[in-house]
Amino acid sequence: MFQTVPETPQPIPAKVRGTIPKWIRGSLLRNGPGRFEFGNDKFNHWFDGMALMHKFNIDNGSVTYMSKFLESDAYTMNLSQNRIVASEFGTLASPDPCMSVFDRMKSRFDFQKISTDNCSVNYVIYKGDYYVSTETNFMRKVDAASLKTLDKVDWSKFIAVNGATAHPHYDPDGTVYNMGNSYGKDGTRYNIIRVPPQKSSSGETLEGAKVICSIEPERKMKPAYYHSFGMSENYVVFVEQPLRLNIIKLLINQLRGKSFAGIMSWEPELNTIFHVVNKHTGKKHPVSFQTKAFLNFHQINAFEDQDCIVLDLCCQDDGGAVQLFELQNLRKSGEALNEVYKSFCKTYPRRFVLPLDTIANGDIAQPLNYSTATAEKKADGKVWCTHENLHDQTLEMCGIEFPQINYAKYNARKYRYFYGCGFQHLVGDSLIKLDVETKQSKIWKEDGFYPSEPIFVPYPDSVKEDDGVILSAILTPHQDKNTFLLILDAKDFTEIARAEVPLQMPYGFHGIFVPERN
């Protein structure tokens, strides 16, 4: 599941087992790495693979599948020269051997060349259009119907940031919030970005984008890595965690011919800091909320209740996970692969409660009667937070990642259910529905198959939170078995149907459901 596969540019029919409800009409779009070598050059890390876009189209109970490589500048340059020309997260491209020594040195520090447009992480929506995104300053617009690669969009042309996350948040009116770093003479800043909704058919993608708040890192030359952030109705919550990026090392590594991945270090002696910002005014809350070190890739949800922000996150206590996803580890087998599994830290859902009103020094408060999470104000004015576990013993052996909720109705609101992948190993091997009130879970699992991130699709005119279905692409490394699109009833987590495709697919990252427009 970590090998190069060919694209399938023309839709092929899937074999449906069961009955797909006629009301499900639209496409599950998935994104992730799909090519790991060019000529004799091979990428080092799973994150480096060239973006392969997947589409399962559902219409009138039938399913078709297609896939296309994103025709990014990185992909087309690598393809045309049959070698790795564009640097990625874990692979630094070698300069052209025909260059002079001076030009080779210069190319090491060309930011445009080390900032890739290989947008392999997620699909995002700005002003009604679909884009694939990664964590650099580039996005690529795509046609959701044909998977055709369209315009290249550079964040830095619209706003003073050097990148943005692949996990923006959306307000009901179409306003988009995101976060991105900036590197300048004043040092590094974490920036909260607001992109207004589309006012007319004219105008460019990020027109009107604005930094509403800039946050100074705890350590200017060692900012935190982050993959997502939390957003409630009125606040953005940024998690500054102890997985740090060494800016000095970035420059040195370029000279030494080492990749971006080498500048990351896990520093568990540092606390994790929650920065709370009013998303309407851009004003930062004066209190510093802190807790013990943890690593977080994905937030689950955030909402406000009784003058508090409730922040639910997927957390792990060790920051070494990124290095484990080197391809040399993922392609091991037998006992060697088991040793990699043993070093993999499980990810668990945790709830933090951040009181927005003042609490007395030394008091250990339990701000909400339905959560055991606490907050204690220290003598220095900082508030120390302890979490509540949102799972029972059922998930102790696997943990959970790739969380998804009924986003349209429950993002930034009090909710009860979320869905994710159970990770007993390095890739998800089960689908999980978790009740955050009872902490009980429902699990779907089938030996030899590995589910992708579950996507919730609500019933038309749904009333209850879990009225809908779960869509997940189920992958397998076994040549004698088929990949399939799984459709589960989101309420009882039982299988409704599956649509089998006689093709191998590599394990990917994130996706989105695009409903058919009437």
Short mmCIF file of C-alpha atoms in Angstrom, two decimals:
data_model
loop_
_atom_site.label_atom_id
_atom_site.label_comp_id
_atom_site.label_asym_id
_atom_site.label_seq_id
_atom_site.Cartn_x
_atom_site.Cartn_y
_atom_site.Cartn_z
CA MET A 1 0.00 0.00 0.00
CA PHE A 2 3.06 2.24 -0.19
CA GLN A 3 4.05 1.43 -3.77
CA THR A 4 3.58 3.33 -7.02
CA VAL A 5 0.35 2.58 -8.89
CA PRO A 6 -0.80 3.70 -12.35
CA GLU A 7 -3.58 6.24 -12.65
CA THR A 8 -7.04 5.25 -13.91
CA PRO A 9 -8.06 8.35 -15.87
CA GLN A 10 -11.28 6.91 -17.34
CA PRO A 11 -14.12 5.91 -14.98
CA ILE A 12 -14.52 2.15 -14.53
CA PRO A 13 -17.65 0.51 -13.06
CA ALA A 14 -17.50 -1.01 -9.59
CA LYS A 15 -19.29 -4.24 -8.62
CA VAL A 16 -21.91 -3.35 -6.02
CA ARG A 17 -22.80 -5.79 -3.26
CA GLY A 18 -25.85 -4.77 -1.28
CA THR A 19 -28.10 -1.85 -2.19
CA ILE A 20 -26.86 1.73 -2.24
CA PRO A 21 -29.63 4.18 -1.27
CA LYS A 22 -30.74 6.24 -4.26
CA TRP A 23 -30.47 9.48 -2.28
CA ILE A 24 -26.66 9.21 -2.14
CA ARG A 25 -25.65 11.13 -5.25
CA GLY A 26 -22.21 12.65 -5.53
CA SER A 27 -18.52 11.85 -5.32
CA LEU A 28 -16.11 10.79 -2.62
CA LEU A 29 -12.84 12.52 -3.50
CA ARG A 30 -9.65 11.21 -1.90
CA ASN A 31 -6.07 12.49 -1.94
CA GLY A 32 -2.70 10.97 -1.10
CA PRO A 33 0.69 9.82 -2.40
CA GLY A 34 0.69 7.58 -5.49
CA ARG A 35 4.16 7.65 -7.09
CA PHE A 36 7.39 7.17 -5.15
CA GLU A 37 10.16 7.15 -7.75
CA PHE A 38 11.33 8.71 -11.01
CA GLY A 39 14.02 6.89 -12.94
CA ASN A 40 16.65 5.72 -10.46
CA ASP A 41 15.65 8.34 -7.87
CA LYS A 42 13.42 7.24 -4.99
CA PHE A 43 11.60 9.29 -2.39
CA ASN A 44 12.50 8.68 1.26
CA HIS A 45 9.22 9.41 3.03
CA TRP A 46 5.56 8.48 2.62
CA PHE A 47 4.65 12.18 2.64
CA ASP A 48 6.87 12.75 -0.43
CA GLY A 49 4.91 10.66 -2.95
CA MET A 50 3.32 12.48 -5.87
CA ALA A 51 -0.34 13.36 -5.32
CA LEU A 52 -2.84 10.88 -6.76
CA MET A 53 -6.45 12.06 -6.74
CA HIS A 54 -9.20 9.42 -6.44
CA LYS A 55 -12.90 9.70 -7.22
CA PHE A 56 -15.73 7.30 -6.37
CA ASN A 57 -18.84 8.61 -8.12
CA ILE A 58 -22.19 7.39 -6.75
CA ASP A 59 -25.32 7.79 -8.84
CA ASN A 60 -28.61 5.90 -8.87
CA GLY A 61 -27.20 3.02 -6.84
CA SER A 62 -24.14 2.55 -9.08
CA VAL A 63 -20.49 3.45 -8.50
CA THR A 64 -17.58 4.27 -10.80
CA TYR A 65 -13.96 4.83 -9.89
CA MET A 66 -11.22 6.92 -11.50
CA SER A 67 -7.90 8.43 -10.47
CA LYS A 68 -5.45 10.98 -11.86
CA PHE A 69 -2.06 12.24 -10.82
CA LEU A 70 -2.05 15.90 -9.94
CA GLU A 71 -0.16 17.61 -12.76
CA SER A 72 1.76 19.83 -10.38
CA ASP A 73 4.95 21.59 -11.38
CA ALA A 74 6.78 19.11 -9.15
CA TYR A 75 5.23 16.12 -10.93
CA THR A 76 5.72 17.42 -14.46
CA MET A 77 9.35 18.44 -13.84
CA ASN A 78 10.19 15.10 -12.27
CA LEU A 79 8.45 13.28 -15.11
CA SER A 80 10.10 15.27 -17.89
CA GLN A 81 13.61 14.72 -16.49
CA ASN A 82 12.96 11.20 -15.20
CA ARG A 83 14.54 12.05 -11.86
CA ILE A 84 13.57 13.85 -8.66
CA VAL A 85 13.96 17.53 -9.47
CA ALA A 86 11.57 19.00 -6.87
CA SER A 87 12.33 18.62 -3.16
CA GLU A 88 9.68 17.20 -0.84
CA PHE A 89 9.25 16.86 2.92
CA GLY A 90 11.71 14.00 3.41
CA THR A 91 13.67 14.13 0.14
CA LEU A 92 15.94 16.94 -0.98
CA ALA A 93 16.37 16.98 -4.75
CA SER A 94 19.92 16.91 -6.05
CA PRO A 95 20.93 19.93 -8.14
CA ASP A 96 21.29 19.44 -11.88
CA PRO A 97 24.80 18.00 -12.40
CA CYS A 98 25.19 20.26 -15.42
CA MET A 99 24.98 23.35 -13.19
CA SER A 100 28.04 25.29 -12.13
CA VAL A 101 29.14 25.01 -8.48
CA PHE A 102 27.77 28.50 -7.82
CA ASP A 103 24.37 27.69 -9.37
CA ARG A 104 24.15 24.46 -7.37
CA MET A 105 24.77 26.37 -4.14
CA LYS A 106 22.22 29.00 -5.16
CA SER A 107 19.58 26.35 -5.88
CA ARG A 108 19.92 25.02 -2.32
CA PHE A 109 18.50 28.32 -1.02
CA ASP A 110 15.83 28.94 -3.65
CA PHE A 111 12.66 28.91 -1.51
CA GLN A 112 10.41 28.51 -4.55
CA LYS A 113 12.21 25.27 -5.43
CA ILE A 114 12.02 23.78 -1.94
CA SER A 115 8.37 24.82 -1.49
CA THR A 116 6.49 22.14 -3.38
CA ASP A 117 3.11 22.30 -5.13
CA ASN A 118 2.74 18.52 -4.72
CA CYS A 119 -0.59 19.00 -2.95
CA SER A 120 -1.19 15.47 -1.67
CA VAL A 121 -2.89 16.02 1.70
CA ASN A 122 -6.50 17.16 1.35
CA TYR A 123 -9.29 18.77 -0.66
CA VAL A 124 -10.30 22.26 0.47
CA ILE A 125 -12.97 24.73 -0.64
CA TYR A 126 -12.48 28.46 -1.20
CA LYS A 127 -15.29 30.58 -2.63
CA GLY A 128 -17.11 27.55 -3.99
CA ASP A 129 -14.14 26.09 -5.87
CA TYR A 130 -12.22 22.91 -5.03
CA TYR A 131 -8.48 22.80 -4.42
CA VAL A 132 -5.99 20.17 -3.37
CA SER A 133 -3.69 21.36 -0.64
CA THR A 134 -0.58 20.54 1.34
CA GLU A 135 1.26 22.68 3.94
CA THR A 136 3.35 24.93 1.69
CA ASN A 137 2.36 28.25 0.15
CA PHE A 138 0.89 26.51 -2.92
CA MET A 139 -2.53 25.02 -3.69
CA ARG A 140 -3.83 23.61 -6.98
CA LYS A 141 -7.34 24.20 -8.22
CA VAL A 142 -8.96 21.07 -9.63
CA ASP A 143 -12.10 20.20 -11.54
CA ALA A 144 -14.05 17.98 -9.15
CA ALA A 145 -15.85 16.28 -12.05
CA SER A 146 -12.88 15.36 -14.25
CA LEU A 147 -10.00 15.61 -11.72
CA LYS A 148 -8.27 17.90 -14.20
CA THR A 149 -5.46 19.99 -12.72
CA LEU A 150 -6.17 23.72 -13.06
CA ASP A 151 -4.60 26.91 -11.68
CA LYS A 152 -1.70 27.08 -9.26
CA VAL A 153 -2.42 29.41 -6.34
CA ASP A 154 0.33 31.01 -4.24
CA TRP A 155 -0.77 32.18 -0.79
CA SER A 156 2.16 34.59 -0.57
CA LYS A 157 0.80 36.55 -3.58
CA PHE A 158 -2.30 37.46 -1.55
CA ILE A 159 -1.08 37.62 2.03
CA ALA A 160 2.22 37.67 3.93
CA VAL A 161 2.40 33.98 4.87
CA ASN A 162 4.71 31.20 3.76
CA GLY A 163 2.12 28.45 3.80
CA ALA A 164 -1.24 27.37 5.15
CA THR A 165 -2.65 24.18 6.63
CA ALA A 166 -4.62 21.63 4.61
CA HIS A 167 -7.35 21.68 7.29
CA PRO A 168 -9.19 25.03 7.12
CA HIS A 169 -12.46 25.61 8.97
CA TYR A 170 -15.66 26.93 7.41
CA ASP A 171 -18.37 29.19 8.79
CA PRO A 172 -21.93 28.60 7.52
CA ASP A 173 -21.79 31.79 5.42
CA GLY A 174 -18.74 30.55 3.50
CA THR A 175 -16.06 32.43 5.43
CA VAL A 176 -12.91 30.30 5.69
CA TYR A 177 -10.37 30.36 8.52
CA ASN A 178 -6.89 28.92 8.25
CA MET A 179 -3.44 29.23 9.80
CA GLY A 180 0.00 29.71 8.31
CA ASN A 181 3.50 30.72 9.38
CA SER A 182 5.44 33.74 8.20
CA TYR A 183 9.21 34.09 8.30
CA GLY A 184 10.61 37.62 8.22
CA LYS A 185 12.93 40.14 9.82
CA ASP A 186 10.79 40.13 12.96
CA GLY A 187 11.10 36.36 13.29
CA THR A 188 8.52 33.64 12.90
CA ARG A 189 4.82 34.26 13.47
CA TYR A 190 1.81 31.97 13.62
CA ASN A 191 -0.90 33.73 11.62
CA ILE A 192 -4.66 33.25 11.78
CA ILE A 193 -6.11 33.90 8.35
CA ARG A 194 -9.64 34.81 7.29
CA VAL A 195 -10.83 34.47 3.70
CA PRO A 196 -14.21 36.11 3.03
CA PRO A 197 -16.98 34.31 1.13
CA GLN A 198 -17.42 34.90 -2.57
CA LYS A 199 -19.30 38.09 -3.36
CA SER A 200 -19.50 37.63 -7.12
CA SER A 201 -18.28 35.37 -9.88
CA SER A 202 -15.34 37.72 -10.47
CA GLY A 203 -12.23 37.97 -8.36
CA GLU A 204 -9.40 35.61 -7.53
CA THR A 205 -9.43 32.69 -5.12
CA LEU A 206 -7.90 34.31 -2.07
CA GLU A 207 -9.00 37.87 -2.78
CA GLY A 208 -9.72 39.64 0.51
CA ALA A 209 -7.64 37.22 2.60
CA LYS A 210 -6.47 38.88 5.79
CA VAL A 211 -4.29 38.00 8.76
CA ILE A 212 -6.54 38.72 11.75
CA CYS A 213 -3.98 37.84 14.42
CA SER A 214 -0.26 37.06 14.55
CA ILE A 215 1.07 35.04 17.47
CA GLU A 216 4.71 35.09 18.51
CA PRO A 217 6.20 31.63 19.12
CA GLU A 218 7.42 30.68 22.55
CA ARG A 219 10.84 30.26 20.91
CA LYS A 220 11.37 32.55 17.91
CA MET A 221 13.83 30.33 16.05
CA LYS A 222 12.09 27.08 16.97
CA PRO A 223 8.40 27.44 16.12
CA ALA A 224 6.01 24.54 16.59
CA TYR A 225 4.85 22.27 13.79
CA TYR A 226 1.07 22.10 13.43
CA HIS A 227 -1.24 20.28 11.04
CA SER A 228 -4.65 21.64 12.11
CA PHE A 229 -6.29 23.93 14.66
CA GLY A 230 -9.54 24.23 16.59
CA MET A 231 -12.42 26.62 15.96
CA SER A 232 -15.54 27.29 18.02
CA GLU A 233 -18.33 29.71 17.16
CA ASN A 234 -16.35 32.77 18.27
CA TYR A 235 -12.78 31.62 18.81
CA VAL A 236 -9.81 30.03 17.09
CA VAL A 237 -7.68 27.78 19.30
CA PHE A 238 -4.10 27.22 18.19
CA VAL A 239 -2.13 24.41 19.82
CA GLU A 240 1.59 25.23 20.13
CA GLN A 241 3.13 21.83 20.74
CA PRO A 242 6.67 20.59 21.50
CA LEU A 243 7.31 19.24 17.99
CA ARG A 244 9.58 22.06 16.87
CA LEU A 245 11.09 23.32 13.62
CA ASN A 246 14.68 24.52 13.90
CA ILE A 247 14.99 27.52 11.55
CA ILE A 248 18.80 27.69 11.82
CA LYS A 249 19.00 23.98 11.06
CA LEU A 250 16.80 24.53 8.00
CA LEU A 251 19.48 26.74 6.45
CA ILE A 252 22.30 24.41 7.48
CA ASN A 253 20.48 21.33 6.16
CA GLN A 254 19.97 22.98 2.79
CA LEU A 255 23.73 23.46 2.56
CA ARG A 256 24.40 19.90 3.69
CA GLY A 257 21.88 18.44 1.28
CA LYS A 258 19.40 17.28 3.92
CA SER A 259 15.59 17.48 3.74
CA PHE A 260 13.02 19.53 5.62
CA ALA A 261 12.14 16.53 7.80
CA GLY A 262 15.55 16.77 9.47
CA ILE A 263 14.76 20.09 11.14
CA MET A 264 11.96 18.62 13.27
CA SER A 265 12.65 17.67 16.88
CA TRP A 266 10.45 16.41 19.70
CA GLU A 267 11.15 18.42 22.89
CA PRO A 268 8.92 16.91 25.60
CA GLU A 269 10.41 19.13 28.32
CA LEU A 270 8.33 21.96 26.85
CA ASN A 271 4.68 22.45 27.72
CA THR A 272 1.89 22.49 25.18
CA ILE A 273 0.27 25.94 24.94
CA PHE A 274 -3.30 26.74 23.87
CA HIS A 275 -3.60 30.19 22.27
CA VAL A 276 -7.18 31.48 22.18
CA VAL A 277 -8.09 34.25 19.70
CA ASN A 278 -11.44 35.95 19.10
CA LYS A 279 -12.00 35.26 15.40
CA HIS A 280 -14.21 38.35 14.97
CA THR A 281 -11.92 40.94 16.57
CA GLY A 282 -8.54 39.22 16.20
CA LYS A 283 -7.84 39.90 19.86
CA LYS A 284 -5.83 37.25 21.73
CA HIS A 285 -7.20 36.08 25.08
CA PRO A 286 -4.84 37.33 27.82
CA VAL A 287 -4.59 33.97 29.62
CA SER A 288 -1.99 31.38 28.60
CA PHE A 289 -3.53 27.91 28.86
CA GLN A 290 -0.93 25.15 29.17
CA THR A 291 -0.70 21.41 29.65
CA LYS A 292 1.87 18.63 29.46
CA ALA A 293 3.62 17.78 26.21
CA PHE A 294 1.65 15.91 23.56
CA LEU A 295 1.62 15.60 19.78
CA ASN A 296 -1.51 16.49 17.85
CA PHE A 297 -2.23 16.22 14.13
CA HIS A 298 -6.03 16.47 14.03
CA GLN A 299 -8.59 18.27 16.14
CA ILE A 300 -12.01 16.63 16.50
CA ASN A 301 -14.25 19.56 17.39
CA ALA A 302 -14.43 22.67 19.58
CA PHE A 303 -17.43 24.44 21.05
CA GLU A 304 -18.37 26.98 23.69
CA ASP A 305 -20.37 26.16 26.81
CA GLN A 306 -20.81 27.99 30.13
CA ASP A 307 -18.04 30.54 29.46
CA CYS A 308 -15.61 27.81 28.47
CA ILE A 309 -14.13 26.46 25.27
CA VAL A 310 -14.36 22.68 25.02
CA LEU A 311 -11.53 21.42 22.80
CA ASP A 312 -11.41 17.78 21.68
CA LEU A 313 -8.20 16.52 20.10
CA CYS A 314 -6.49 13.32 18.99
CA CYS A 315 -3.30 13.20 21.08
CA GLN A 316 -0.23 11.04 21.47
CA ASP A 317 2.48 11.33 24.10
CA ASP A 318 5.48 10.84 21.82
CA GLY A 319 6.48 13.05 18.91
CA GLY A 320 8.53 10.52 16.99
CA ALA A 321 5.71 9.37 14.72
CA VAL A 322 6.79 11.44 11.72
CA GLN A 323 10.11 9.60 11.36
CA LEU A 324 8.36 6.21 11.52
CA PHE A 325 6.64 6.95 8.21
CA GLU A 326 9.82 6.74 6.21
CA LEU A 327 9.25 4.35 3.31
CA GLN A 328 12.05 2.07 4.43
CA ASN A 329 10.03 1.41 7.60
CA LEU A 330 6.65 1.03 5.92
CA ARG A 331 8.00 -1.49 3.41
CA LYS A 332 9.50 -3.82 6.00
CA SER A 333 7.96 -7.21 6.66
CA GLY A 334 7.90 -9.91 9.30
CA GLU A 335 9.70 -9.27 12.58
CA ALA A 336 11.33 -6.09 11.28
CA LEU A 337 7.90 -4.57 10.65
CA ASN A 338 6.72 -5.73 14.08
CA GLU A 339 9.58 -3.80 15.64
CA VAL A 340 8.38 -0.66 13.86
CA TYR A 341 4.86 -1.32 15.15
CA LYS A 342 6.14 -1.59 18.73
CA SER A 343 7.69 1.87 18.54
CA PHE A 344 4.47 3.47 17.26
CA CYS A 345 2.71 5.58 19.91
CA LYS A 346 -1.08 5.21 19.98
CA THR A 347 -3.30 8.28 19.52
CA TYR A 348 -6.24 8.82 21.89
CA PRO A 349 -9.13 11.31 22.00
CA ARG A 350 -8.84 13.84 24.81
CA ARG A 351 -10.99 16.74 25.99
CA PHE A 352 -9.60 19.99 27.35
CA VAL A 353 -11.77 22.69 28.92
CA LEU A 354 -10.47 26.26 28.73
CA PRO A 355 -12.34 28.67 31.07
CA LEU A 356 -12.63 32.10 29.50
CA ASP A 357 -13.56 33.84 32.75
CA THR A 358 -11.08 34.29 35.60
CA ILE A 359 -10.42 31.71 38.28
CA ALA A 360 -8.64 32.32 41.57
CA ASN A 361 -4.95 31.58 41.97
CA GLY A 362 -4.33 28.05 43.21
CA ASP A 363 -7.89 26.88 42.63
CA ILE A 364 -8.30 23.63 40.72
CA ALA A 365 -11.55 24.11 38.88
CA GLN A 366 -13.67 21.55 37.09
CA PRO A 367 -15.46 24.11 34.93
CA LEU A 368 -18.09 21.78 33.44
CA ASN A 369 -20.10 19.23 35.41
CA TYR A 370 -20.11 16.78 32.49
CA SER A 371 -16.32 16.73 32.07
CA THR A 372 -13.54 15.68 34.44
CA ALA A 373 -11.11 18.03 32.67
CA THR A 374 -9.66 20.58 35.09
CA ALA A 375 -8.03 24.01 35.03
CA GLU A 376 -5.75 25.46 37.71
CA LYS A 377 -4.55 29.05 37.78
CA LYS A 378 -0.89 29.28 38.78
CA ALA A 379 0.84 32.14 40.60
CA ASP A 380 2.30 33.41 37.31
CA GLY A 381 -1.20 33.81 35.86
CA LYS A 382 -0.98 30.81 33.55
CA VAL A 383 -3.76 28.24 33.65
CA TRP A 384 -2.68 24.58 33.82
CA CYS A 385 -5.11 22.20 32.13
CA THR A 386 -5.58 18.46 32.58
CA HIS A 387 -7.54 16.44 30.05
CA GLU A 388 -10.42 14.02 30.18
CA ASN A 389 -10.08 10.80 28.19
CA LEU A 390 -12.95 10.40 25.74
CA HIS A 391 -12.57 6.64 25.27
CA ASP A 392 -13.00 3.47 27.29
CA GLN A 393 -10.77 0.39 27.46
CA THR A 394 -12.01 -0.81 24.06
CA LEU A 395 -9.71 1.65 22.30
CA GLU A 396 -6.65 1.17 24.50
CA MET A 397 -5.09 -1.29 22.06
CA CYS A 398 -5.63 0.73 18.90
CA GLY A 399 -6.29 4.39 19.56
CA ILE A 400 -8.03 6.51 16.92
CA GLU A 401 -7.07 8.99 14.20
CA PHE A 402 -8.49 10.75 11.11
CA PRO A 403 -11.49 12.06 13.13
CA GLN A 404 -14.61 13.25 11.32
CA ILE A 405 -17.95 14.62 12.56
CA ASN A 406 -21.27 15.70 11.09
CA TYR A 407 -19.46 18.91 10.15
CA ALA A 408 -22.28 20.81 8.45
CA LYS A 409 -24.50 20.77 11.53
CA TYR A 410 -22.16 20.20 14.48
CA ASN A 411 -18.86 21.88 13.77
CA ALA A 412 -18.21 24.46 16.54
CA ARG A 413 -21.28 23.14 18.39
CA LYS A 414 -21.85 20.73 21.23
CA TYR A 415 -21.90 17.27 19.69
CA ARG A 416 -21.99 13.61 20.66
CA TYR A 417 -20.42 11.44 17.95
CA PHE A 418 -17.27 11.32 15.90
CA TYR A 419 -15.85 8.75 13.50
CA GLY A 420 -12.27 7.71 12.83
CA CYS A 421 -9.81 4.97 11.97
CA GLY A 422 -8.49 2.60 14.60
CA PHE A 423 -4.69 2.39 14.33
CA GLN A 424 -3.48 -0.80 15.91
CA HIS A 425 -0.51 -0.58 13.55
CA LEU A 426 0.97 2.14 11.33
CA VAL A 427 -2.12 2.33 9.13
CA GLY A 428 -5.80 2.24 10.04
CA ASP A 429 -7.19 -1.29 10.29
CA SER A 430 -10.71 -0.52 11.55
CA LEU A 431 -13.45 2.09 11.46
CA ILE A 432 -14.76 3.44 14.76
CA LYS A 433 -17.79 5.41 15.87
CA LEU A 434 -17.23 6.97 19.28
CA ASP A 435 -19.85 8.42 21.63
CA VAL A 436 -18.11 11.20 23.59
CA GLU A 437 -20.83 11.14 26.27
CA THR A 438 -20.78 7.43 27.10
CA LYS A 439 -17.22 6.85 25.74
CA GLN A 440 -18.46 3.66 24.13
CA SER A 441 -17.60 2.76 20.57
CA LYS A 442 -18.86 0.76 17.62
CA ILE A 443 -16.25 -0.89 15.39
CA TRP A 444 -16.15 -2.17 11.81
CA LYS A 445 -13.21 -4.40 10.94
CA GLU A 446 -12.36 -7.01 8.32
CA ASP A 447 -9.10 -8.98 8.31
CA GLY A 448 -6.70 -8.04 5.54
CA PHE A 449 -8.38 -4.70 4.80
CA TYR A 450 -7.39 -1.17 5.80
CA PRO A 451 -9.97 1.65 5.85
CA SER A 452 -9.33 5.22 4.84
CA GLU A 453 -10.65 8.23 6.72
CA PRO A 454 -14.44 7.91 7.24
CA ILE A 455 -16.56 10.66 5.66
CA PHE A 456 -20.03 11.41 7.08
CA VAL A 457 -22.84 12.11 4.60
CA PRO A 458 -26.17 13.15 6.20
CA TYR A 459 -29.58 11.87 5.15
CA PRO A 460 -31.69 14.45 3.31
CA ASP A 461 -33.63 16.47 5.92
CA SER A 462 -31.86 14.59 8.72
CA VAL A 463 -32.88 15.37 12.30
CA LYS A 464 -30.54 13.44 14.59
CA GLU A 465 -26.77 13.93 14.66
CA ASP A 466 -25.96 10.46 13.33
CA ASP A 467 -28.70 10.30 10.68
CA GLY A 468 -26.58 9.47 7.66
CA VAL A 469 -23.96 7.15 6.21
CA ILE A 470 -20.22 6.70 6.46
CA LEU A 471 -18.14 6.41 3.27
CA SER A 472 -14.66 4.89 3.39
CA ALA A 473 -12.30 3.49 0.75
CA ILE A 474 -11.18 0.09 2.03
CA LEU A 475 -7.73 -0.90 0.81
CA THR A 476 -5.79 -4.14 0.80
CA PRO A 477 -2.21 -5.18 0.00
CA HIS A 478 -3.40 -8.63 -1.11
CA GLN A 479 -3.39 -9.09 -4.89
CA ASP A 480 -6.23 -11.63 -4.76
CA LYS A 481 -8.63 -9.20 -3.04
CA ASN A 482 -10.38 -6.10 -4.30
CA THR A 483 -10.35 -2.57 -2.96
CA PHE A 484 -13.88 -1.34 -2.28
CA LEU A 485 -15.95 1.66 -1.28
CA LEU A 486 -17.74 0.82 1.97
CA ILE A 487 -21.06 2.38 2.93
CA LEU A 488 -22.04 2.03 6.60
CA ASP A 489 -25.16 3.14 8.41
CA ALA A 490 -23.77 5.88 10.66
CA LYS A 491 -26.24 5.10 13.44
CA ASP A 492 -25.72 1.38 14.06
CA PHE A 493 -22.44 1.05 12.09
CA THR A 494 -23.66 -1.87 10.01
CA GLU A 495 -22.79 -2.38 6.37
CA ILE A 496 -25.31 -1.14 3.80
CA ALA A 497 -23.28 -1.88 0.67
CA ARG A 498 -19.85 -2.09 -0.84
CA ALA A 499 -18.60 -1.31 -4.35
CA GLU A 500 -15.59 -3.40 -5.39
CA VAL A 501 -12.89 -2.17 -7.76
CA PRO A 502 -10.33 -4.64 -9.20
CA LEU A 503 -7.41 -2.25 -8.67
CA GLN A 504 -4.72 -1.66 -6.08
CA MET A 505 -4.69 1.73 -4.35
CA PRO A 506 -2.01 3.20 -2.10
CA TYR A 507 -2.85 4.33 1.41
CA GLY A 508 -3.75 8.02 1.44
CA PHE A 509 -4.65 10.93 3.68
CA HIS A 510 -7.86 12.93 3.49
CA GLY A 511 -10.96 13.43 1.38
CA ILE A 512 -14.31 15.12 0.93
CA PHE A 513 -17.80 14.27 -0.30
CA VAL A 514 -19.07 16.47 -3.14
CA PRO A 515 -22.87 16.19 -3.51
CA GLU A 516 -24.30 16.23 -7.02
CA ARG A 517 -25.74 19.61 -7.87
CA ASN A 518 -29.32 19.64 -9.04
#
